[in-house]
Amino acid sequence: MSRTPPDVHAVTRSEHRRRLIAGGIGNFMEWFDFAIYGFFAAAIGTNFFPSTSSTASLLSALAVYAIAFLMRPVGGLVIGAIGDRRGRRFALMLSVGLMGAATALIAVLPPYSAIGIAAPAVLVLLRCVQGFSAGGEWTGSTAFLVENAPAGRRGLVASVVPMTGAIGVAAGAGSALLIQNLLAADQIATWGWRIPFLAAFPLTLVGLYIRIKLDETAVFHQLRARDEVAEAPIRTVLRAEKRGVAISFALSAITVLGFYYIATYVVTFLTTTAGMKRGTALWVVSAGALVYSGLCVVAGALSDRVGRRPISLAGGAGLALFAIPAFLLMATGRPGPAILGIVLFGVFQAMHISTTTVMLIELFPARTRMTGSAIGYNLGAALIAGPGPLIAAALAATGGFAGLPATYIAVVAAICSIALFFLLPETRFRRLGGHAADPDPRRADDVVAP
């Protein structure tokens, strides 16, 4: 028998902070790992995909980035179902453990010159493990945080997830800048790029330790106490939650694609298209990502006051309208306008990603919450967002006008925002417990209704 579930509203401030750290630290590590792959894509390309063309090697490395995200729906299905059957805490431990192991192995993987075709093959495999892990991390950490959030502050608490992701990007850029300043170009190309991958592993162990010490959420405790844990959450979602999955797909197509532009492509754009020195590009991206992380918190708090739907739709429309102007600012090659361009992009991206993060949880009933949100989120991430950096780089390589790489995100945001205008409900007052996530305008608390 499950012990009596804790009262989500009676936790101490220190316990609340510990939960925020636990939810955020794994997410930070997930996106730090992904960011450094993007920042060192050129070096990875020369090590594992040697070619007479540096552009071909870079595109090959970015293609592996896209291929890995085909594993995201699989990871979302598996880890999401585990979270709905065994608890949010166990799913979080699994996702961060897999990511840490794969990252450490990439750090020590021999190059093509040493083991031939096995090198890129193993790299693809490890990137798939990372994609599998990422498929469960975002929605898993969000479910844990939102189900533990105080009444009326779910948007603010959920913003910890995109905020820590952005900080992970900034830390990845900072580590790349540090390595560039300490090592010669040939040292970076041969072994220096491996340092941040290796350094990430002990931080992953810290995140795993913190998550082991967590208690389960009150919502899941009560599902167990009432014997309402889903036995077949995937089947239940596919049968009864198709609309929620479709909405999640459209939301994630915009929000994840925008995040990938910031996390992996912008630094490539600044160096290859804008002609900015790599060191300058790295600190520009780091500064822009830090500002963006703060904007995520503002957008999350605002959604608690005015609602998720208007902030989300405004964010999607803003990306459709201002993504190209933002990239034109970055294309000037000057640090000031480039940071302004990242911030312009980041304002609307923050509005969309913070509301998407909390709505992924509010859209689904408690017993299938992780599975439903993970399916829709990761299908959008894999099919639409995953190829984003590769498509953007390919558009830039055509030699067209400087804003051309941003047309992909602009078109995706426009199409999905139109669909969401008709499909997206307001979820701010939905209860997170019970049999369904039905709207209840009289309350915004997070405990299973008696």
Coordinates of C-alpha atoms in Angstrom, one line a residue:
M1 CA 0.0 0.0 0.0
S2 CA 1.2 3.5 -0.7
R3 CA 1.8 5.7 2.2
T4 CA -0.4 8.8 2.7
P5 CA 0.4 11.3 0.0
P6 CA 2.0 14.5 1.1
D7 CA 0.1 17.8 1.0
V8 CA 1.5 19.7 -2.0
H9 CA 0.6 23.0 -0.3
A10 CA 2.2 22.2 3.1
V11 CA 5.9 21.9 2.0
T12 CA 8.5 24.1 3.5
R13 CA 10.4 26.7 1.4
S14 CA 13.6 24.6 1.5
E15 CA 11.7 21.6 0.2
H16 CA 10.1 23.7 -2.5
R17 CA 13.6 25.0 -3.5
R18 CA 14.9 21.4 -3.6
R19 CA 12.2 20.4 -5.9
L20 CA 12.9 23.3 -8.2
I21 CA 16.6 22.5 -8.2
A22 CA 15.9 18.8 -8.9
G23 CA 13.7 19.6 -11.8
G24 CA 16.0 22.2 -13.2
I25 CA 19.4 20.6 -12.8
G26 CA 18.7 17.6 -15.0
N27 CA 17.2 19.8 -17.6
F28 CA 20.2 22.1 -17.5
M29 CA 22.5 19.1 -18.1
E30 CA 20.3 17.8 -21.0
W31 CA 20.5 21.0 -22.9
F32 CA 24.1 21.8 -22.0
D33 CA 25.0 18.5 -23.5
F34 CA 23.0 19.2 -26.6
A35 CA 24.3 22.8 -26.9
I36 CA 28.0 21.8 -26.8
Y37 CA 27.4 19.4 -29.7
G38 CA 26.1 22.2 -31.8
F39 CA 28.8 24.6 -30.7
F40 CA 31.5 22.0 -31.6
A41 CA 29.7 20.7 -34.7
A42 CA 32.6 21.8 -37.0
A43 CA 35.2 19.9 -35.0
I44 CA 32.9 16.9 -34.6
G45 CA 32.4 16.9 -38.4
T46 CA 36.1 16.8 -39.2
N47 CA 36.7 14.0 -36.6
F48 CA 33.9 11.7 -37.6
F49 CA 32.9 12.8 -41.1
P50 CA 36.2 13.7 -42.9
S51 CA 35.7 15.4 -46.3
T52 CA 37.5 17.7 -48.6
S53 CA 34.7 20.2 -48.0
S54 CA 34.4 21.8 -44.5
T55 CA 30.7 22.6 -45.3
A56 CA 30.0 18.9 -46.1
S57 CA 31.6 17.8 -42.8
L58 CA 29.5 20.4 -40.9
L59 CA 26.3 19.4 -42.6
S60 CA 27.0 15.7 -41.8
A61 CA 27.5 16.5 -38.1
L62 CA 24.3 18.5 -38.1
A63 CA 22.5 15.7 -39.9
V64 CA 23.5 13.4 -37.0
Y65 CA 21.9 16.1 -34.7
A66 CA 18.6 15.7 -36.7
I67 CA 18.8 11.9 -36.8
A68 CA 19.1 11.7 -33.0
F69 CA 15.8 13.5 -32.7
L70 CA 14.0 10.7 -34.5
M71 CA 14.5 8.8 -31.2
R72 CA 12.7 11.5 -29.3
P73 CA 9.2 10.1 -29.9
V74 CA 10.5 6.6 -28.8
G75 CA 12.0 8.0 -25.7
G76 CA 8.9 10.0 -25.0
L77 CA 6.7 6.9 -25.4
V78 CA 8.9 4.7 -23.2
I79 CA 9.9 7.2 -20.5
G80 CA 6.5 8.9 -20.5
A81 CA 4.8 5.5 -20.0
I82 CA 7.3 4.7 -17.2
G83 CA 6.5 8.0 -15.5
D84 CA 2.7 7.2 -15.6
R85 CA 3.2 3.7 -14.4
R86 CA 6.1 3.9 -11.9
G87 CA 6.1 7.6 -11.0
R88 CA 7.6 10.9 -12.1
R89 CA 10.7 10.5 -9.9
F90 CA 11.8 7.2 -11.5
A91 CA 11.4 8.6 -15.0
L92 CA 13.6 11.6 -14.1
M93 CA 16.4 9.4 -12.8
L94 CA 16.3 7.3 -15.9
S95 CA 16.4 10.3 -18.4
V96 CA 19.3 12.1 -16.7
G97 CA 21.3 8.8 -16.2
L98 CA 21.1 7.9 -19.9
M99 CA 22.1 11.4 -21.0
G100 CA 25.1 11.4 -18.7
A101 CA 26.3 8.0 -19.8
A102 CA 26.0 8.8 -23.6
T103 CA 27.7 12.2 -23.2
A104 CA 30.7 10.6 -21.4
L105 CA 31.1 8.0 -24.1
I106 CA 31.0 10.7 -26.8
A107 CA 33.9 12.4 -24.9
V108 CA 36.1 9.3 -25.3
L109 CA 34.9 8.0 -28.7
P110 CA 37.9 7.5 -31.1
P111 CA 37.7 9.4 -34.4
Y112 CA 37.3 8.1 -37.9
S113 CA 41.1 8.1 -38.5
A114 CA 41.4 5.5 -35.6
I115 CA 38.5 3.1 -36.0
G116 CA 37.1 3.9 -39.5
I117 CA 33.4 3.7 -40.2
A118 CA 32.7 2.5 -36.6
A119 CA 33.4 6.0 -35.3
P120 CA 30.4 7.8 -37.0
A121 CA 28.3 4.7 -36.5
V122 CA 28.8 4.7 -32.7
L123 CA 28.4 8.5 -32.7
V124 CA 25.0 8.1 -34.3
L125 CA 24.1 5.4 -31.7
L126 CA 25.1 7.6 -28.8
R127 CA 23.3 10.6 -30.2
C128 CA 20.2 8.4 -30.5
V129 CA 20.6 7.5 -26.8
Q130 CA 20.7 11.2 -26.0
G131 CA 17.6 11.8 -28.1
F132 CA 15.9 9.0 -26.3
S133 CA 16.7 10.6 -23.0
A134 CA 15.7 14.1 -24.1
G135 CA 12.4 12.6 -25.2
G136 CA 11.5 12.0 -21.5
E137 CA 13.4 14.8 -19.7
W138 CA 11.5 17.9 -20.8
T139 CA 8.0 16.6 -20.1
G140 CA 9.1 14.5 -17.1
S141 CA 10.7 17.5 -15.3
T142 CA 7.8 19.7 -16.2
A143 CA 5.2 17.1 -14.8
F144 CA 7.2 16.9 -11.6
L145 CA 7.5 20.6 -11.1
V146 CA 3.9 21.6 -12.2
E147 CA 2.3 18.8 -10.1
N148 CA 4.2 20.2 -7.1
A149 CA 3.5 23.9 -7.9
P150 CA 1.6 26.2 -5.5
A151 CA -1.9 27.2 -6.6
G152 CA -2.0 29.9 -9.2
R153 CA 1.8 29.8 -9.9
R154 CA 2.1 26.8 -12.2
G155 CA 3.2 29.0 -15.1
L156 CA 6.0 30.6 -13.0
V157 CA 7.2 27.2 -11.7
A158 CA 7.1 25.6 -15.1
S159 CA 9.2 28.4 -16.5
V160 CA 12.1 26.9 -14.6
V161 CA 12.3 24.2 -17.3
P162 CA 13.0 26.6 -20.3
M163 CA 15.0 28.9 -18.1
T164 CA 17.4 26.2 -17.1
G165 CA 17.6 25.0 -20.7
A166 CA 18.6 28.5 -21.8
I167 CA 21.2 28.7 -19.0
G168 CA 22.5 25.4 -20.2
V169 CA 22.9 26.9 -23.7
A170 CA 24.7 29.9 -22.2
A171 CA 27.0 27.6 -20.1
G172 CA 27.7 25.6 -23.3
A173 CA 28.7 28.8 -25.1
G174 CA 30.8 29.9 -22.2
S175 CA 32.7 26.6 -22.0
A176 CA 33.3 26.7 -25.8
L177 CA 34.6 30.3 -25.5
L178 CA 36.9 29.3 -22.6
I179 CA 38.3 26.4 -24.6
Q180 CA 38.9 28.6 -27.6
N181 CA 40.8 31.1 -25.5
L182 CA 43.0 28.4 -23.8
L183 CA 43.7 26.1 -26.8
A184 CA 45.0 26.5 -30.3
A185 CA 42.7 25.7 -33.2
D186 CA 44.4 22.4 -34.1
Q187 CA 44.1 21.3 -30.4
I188 CA 40.4 22.1 -30.3
A189 CA 39.9 20.2 -33.6
T190 CA 41.7 17.1 -32.3
W191 CA 40.9 16.8 -28.6
G192 CA 39.8 20.1 -27.1
W193 CA 36.2 19.7 -28.2
R194 CA 35.9 16.6 -25.9
I195 CA 36.5 18.6 -22.7
P196 CA 33.0 19.9 -22.1
F197 CA 31.5 16.5 -22.9
L198 CA 33.7 14.9 -20.3
A199 CA 33.2 17.7 -17.8
A200 CA 29.4 17.2 -18.0
F201 CA 29.5 13.7 -16.6
P202 CA 30.2 14.6 -12.9
L203 CA 27.5 17.2 -13.0
T204 CA 25.1 14.6 -14.3
L205 CA 26.0 12.4 -11.3
V206 CA 25.1 15.4 -9.0
G207 CA 21.7 15.7 -10.8
L208 CA 21.1 12.0 -10.4
Y209 CA 21.9 12.0 -6.7
I210 CA 19.5 14.9 -6.1
R211 CA 16.7 13.2 -8.0
I212 CA 17.2 10.0 -6.0
K213 CA 16.5 11.9 -2.8
L214 CA 13.1 13.3 -4.2
D215 CA 9.7 12.2 -3.0
E216 CA 7.0 11.5 -5.5
T217 CA 4.4 14.1 -6.4
A218 CA 1.1 14.3 -4.4
V219 CA -0.9 13.7 -7.6
F220 CA 0.9 10.4 -8.4
H221 CA 0.7 9.3 -4.7
Q222 CA -3.1 9.8 -4.8
L223 CA -3.4 7.9 -8.1
R224 CA -1.7 5.0 -6.4
A225 CA -3.8 5.2 -3.3
R226 CA -6.9 5.2 -5.3
D227 CA -5.6 2.4 -7.6
E228 CA -6.0 4.6 -10.7
V229 CA -2.5 4.3 -12.2
A230 CA -2.9 3.6 -15.9
E231 CA -1.9 0.0 -16.9
A232 CA -1.6 0.8 -20.6
P233 CA -1.0 4.6 -20.8
I234 CA 0.1 4.6 -24.5
R235 CA -3.0 2.7 -25.6
T236 CA -5.2 5.0 -23.5
V237 CA -3.7 8.2 -24.9
L238 CA -4.0 7.0 -28.5
R239 CA -7.6 6.0 -28.0
A240 CA -8.9 9.0 -25.9
E241 CA -6.4 11.9 -26.1
K242 CA -5.9 12.5 -29.8
R243 CA -6.9 16.2 -29.6
G244 CA -4.5 16.8 -26.8
V245 CA -1.7 15.1 -28.8
A246 CA -2.5 17.2 -31.9
I247 CA -2.4 20.4 -29.9
S248 CA 0.9 19.4 -28.2
F249 CA 2.4 18.6 -31.6
A250 CA 1.6 22.0 -32.9
L251 CA 2.9 23.7 -29.8
S252 CA 6.1 21.8 -29.7
A253 CA 6.7 22.3 -33.5
I254 CA 7.1 26.0 -32.9
T255 CA 8.6 26.1 -29.4
V256 CA 11.3 23.4 -29.8
L257 CA 12.3 24.6 -33.3
G258 CA 12.8 28.1 -31.8
F259 CA 14.8 26.7 -29.0
Y260 CA 17.0 24.8 -31.4
Y261 CA 17.7 27.9 -33.4
I262 CA 19.0 29.6 -30.2
A263 CA 20.7 26.5 -28.8
T264 CA 22.6 25.3 -31.8
Y265 CA 22.2 27.3 -35.0
V266 CA 22.7 30.9 -34.1
V267 CA 26.4 30.6 -33.3
T268 CA 26.9 28.8 -36.7
F269 CA 24.9 31.6 -38.4
L270 CA 27.0 34.3 -36.8
T271 CA 30.3 32.8 -37.8
T272 CA 29.5 31.4 -41.3
T273 CA 26.9 33.9 -42.6
A274 CA 27.5 37.1 -40.5
G275 CA 31.3 36.7 -40.6
M276 CA 31.7 37.2 -36.9
K277 CA 34.7 35.8 -35.1
R278 CA 33.9 32.6 -33.3
G279 CA 35.0 34.0 -29.9
T280 CA 32.7 37.0 -30.3
A281 CA 29.9 34.8 -31.6
L282 CA 30.1 32.6 -28.5
W283 CA 29.9 35.4 -26.0
V284 CA 27.1 37.1 -28.0
V285 CA 25.1 33.9 -27.9
S286 CA 25.8 33.4 -24.2
A287 CA 24.6 36.9 -23.4
G288 CA 21.5 36.6 -25.5
A289 CA 20.7 33.2 -24.0
L290 CA 21.0 34.6 -20.4
V291 CA 18.6 37.5 -21.3
Y292 CA 16.2 34.9 -22.9
S293 CA 16.3 32.8 -19.7
G294 CA 15.0 35.8 -17.7
L295 CA 12.3 36.4 -20.3
C296 CA 11.1 32.8 -19.8
V297 CA 10.4 33.5 -16.2
V298 CA 8.5 36.8 -17.0
A299 CA 6.4 35.0 -19.6
G300 CA 5.6 32.2 -17.2
A301 CA 4.5 34.6 -14.5
L302 CA 2.5 36.6 -16.9
S303 CA 0.6 33.5 -18.1
D304 CA -0.5 33.0 -14.5
R305 CA -2.2 36.4 -14.5
V306 CA -3.7 36.7 -18.0
G307 CA -3.9 33.1 -19.2
R308 CA -1.8 30.7 -21.3
R309 CA -3.7 31.0 -24.6
P310 CA -3.1 34.8 -25.4
I311 CA 0.6 34.6 -24.4
S312 CA 1.1 31.5 -26.5
L313 CA -0.7 32.8 -29.6
A314 CA 1.2 36.2 -29.3
G315 CA 4.5 34.3 -29.1
G316 CA 3.8 32.2 -32.1
A317 CA 2.6 35.1 -34.2
G318 CA 5.6 37.2 -33.1
L319 CA 8.0 34.4 -34.3
A320 CA 6.2 34.3 -37.6
L321 CA 6.6 38.1 -38.1
F322 CA 9.9 38.9 -36.4
A323 CA 12.2 35.8 -36.9
I324 CA 13.5 37.2 -40.2
P325 CA 14.1 40.7 -38.9
A326 CA 15.9 39.2 -35.9
F327 CA 18.2 37.3 -38.1
L328 CA 18.8 40.4 -40.3
L329 CA 20.0 42.1 -37.1
M330 CA 22.3 39.2 -36.4
A331 CA 23.6 39.2 -40.0
T332 CA 25.2 42.7 -39.5
G333 CA 28.0 40.9 -37.8
R334 CA 28.2 43.5 -35.0
P335 CA 27.8 42.4 -31.4
G336 CA 25.3 45.0 -30.4
P337 CA 22.7 44.4 -33.2
A338 CA 23.4 40.7 -32.9
I339 CA 22.4 40.6 -29.2
L340 CA 19.4 42.7 -30.0
G341 CA 18.4 40.3 -32.7
I342 CA 18.7 37.3 -30.3
V343 CA 16.6 39.2 -27.7
L344 CA 14.0 40.1 -30.3
F345 CA 13.7 36.5 -31.2
G346 CA 13.9 35.5 -27.6
V347 CA 11.0 37.7 -26.4
F348 CA 8.5 35.8 -28.6
Q349 CA 10.2 32.5 -28.1
A350 CA 10.0 32.9 -24.3
M351 CA 6.3 33.7 -24.6
H352 CA 5.7 30.5 -26.5
I353 CA 8.0 28.1 -24.7
S354 CA 6.9 29.0 -21.2
T355 CA 3.2 28.6 -21.9
T356 CA 3.8 25.5 -23.9
T357 CA 5.7 23.9 -21.0
V358 CA 2.9 24.3 -18.6
M359 CA 0.1 23.6 -21.1
L360 CA 1.7 20.2 -21.9
I361 CA 0.8 19.2 -18.4
E362 CA -2.5 20.9 -18.1
L363 CA -3.9 19.4 -21.4
F364 CA -3.8 15.8 -20.1
P365 CA -5.4 13.9 -17.3
A366 CA -3.2 12.8 -14.4
R367 CA -3.1 9.1 -15.2
T368 CA -1.8 9.6 -18.7
R369 CA -0.1 13.0 -18.3
M370 CA 3.5 12.1 -19.0
T371 CA 2.7 9.8 -21.9
G372 CA 0.3 12.1 -23.7
S373 CA 2.5 15.2 -23.4
A374 CA 5.6 13.3 -24.4
I375 CA 4.0 11.8 -27.5
G376 CA 2.8 15.1 -28.9
Y377 CA 5.8 17.1 -27.8
N378 CA 8.4 14.7 -29.2
L379 CA 6.6 14.1 -32.5
G380 CA 6.7 17.8 -33.1
A381 CA 10.3 18.0 -31.9
A382 CA 11.5 15.1 -34.1
L383 CA 9.6 15.7 -37.3
I384 CA 9.5 19.5 -37.4
A385 CA 12.1 20.9 -35.0
G386 CA 14.8 18.3 -35.2
P387 CA 15.8 19.0 -38.8
G388 CA 15.7 22.8 -38.1
P389 CA 19.4 23.5 -37.7
L390 CA 20.2 21.4 -40.8
I391 CA 17.5 23.1 -42.9
A392 CA 18.7 26.5 -41.7
A393 CA 22.3 25.7 -42.5
A394 CA 21.3 24.4 -46.0
L395 CA 19.3 27.6 -46.7
A396 CA 22.2 29.7 -45.6
A397 CA 24.6 27.7 -47.9
T398 CA 22.5 28.7 -51.0
G399 CA 23.9 32.2 -50.7
G400 CA 20.5 33.9 -50.6
F401 CA 19.6 37.0 -48.6
A402 CA 20.8 37.0 -44.9
G403 CA 17.4 36.3 -43.4
L404 CA 16.7 33.2 -45.5
P405 CA 17.6 30.7 -42.7
A406 CA 14.8 32.2 -40.5
T407 CA 12.1 31.5 -43.1
Y408 CA 11.8 27.9 -41.9
I409 CA 10.9 29.0 -38.3
A410 CA 8.7 31.8 -39.6
V411 CA 6.6 29.5 -41.9
V412 CA 6.3 26.8 -39.2
A413 CA 5.2 29.4 -36.6
A414 CA 2.7 30.9 -39.0
I415 CA 1.1 27.6 -40.0
C416 CA 0.9 26.2 -36.5
S417 CA -0.3 29.4 -34.9
I418 CA -3.2 29.5 -37.3
A419 CA -4.1 25.9 -36.3
L420 CA -3.7 26.7 -32.6
F421 CA -6.0 29.7 -32.9
F422 CA -8.9 27.3 -33.6
L423 CA -7.7 24.4 -31.4
L424 CA -6.0 25.8 -28.3
P425 CA -8.1 26.0 -25.1
E426 CA -7.4 28.1 -22.1
T427 CA -5.9 25.7 -19.5
R428 CA -4.9 28.0 -16.6
F429 CA -7.7 26.9 -14.2
R430 CA -7.7 23.2 -15.0
R431 CA -7.3 20.8 -12.1
L432 CA -4.3 18.5 -12.3
G433 CA -5.7 15.6 -10.4
G434 CA -8.6 13.2 -10.8
H435 CA -9.9 11.4 -13.8
A436 CA -9.6 14.2 -16.3
A437 CA -8.0 17.6 -16.8
D438 CA -11.4 19.3 -16.9
P439 CA -11.6 23.0 -16.6
D440 CA -12.8 24.3 -13.3
P441 CA -12.9 28.1 -13.1
R442 CA -13.5 28.1 -9.4
R443 CA -10.0 26.7 -8.5
A444 CA -6.5 26.4 -9.7
D445 CA -5.1 24.1 -7.2
D446 CA -3.1 21.0 -8.0
V447 CA -4.4 18.3 -5.6
V448 CA -6.6 15.5 -6.7
A449 CA -10.1 16.4 -6.0
P450 CA -11.8 14.3 -3.2

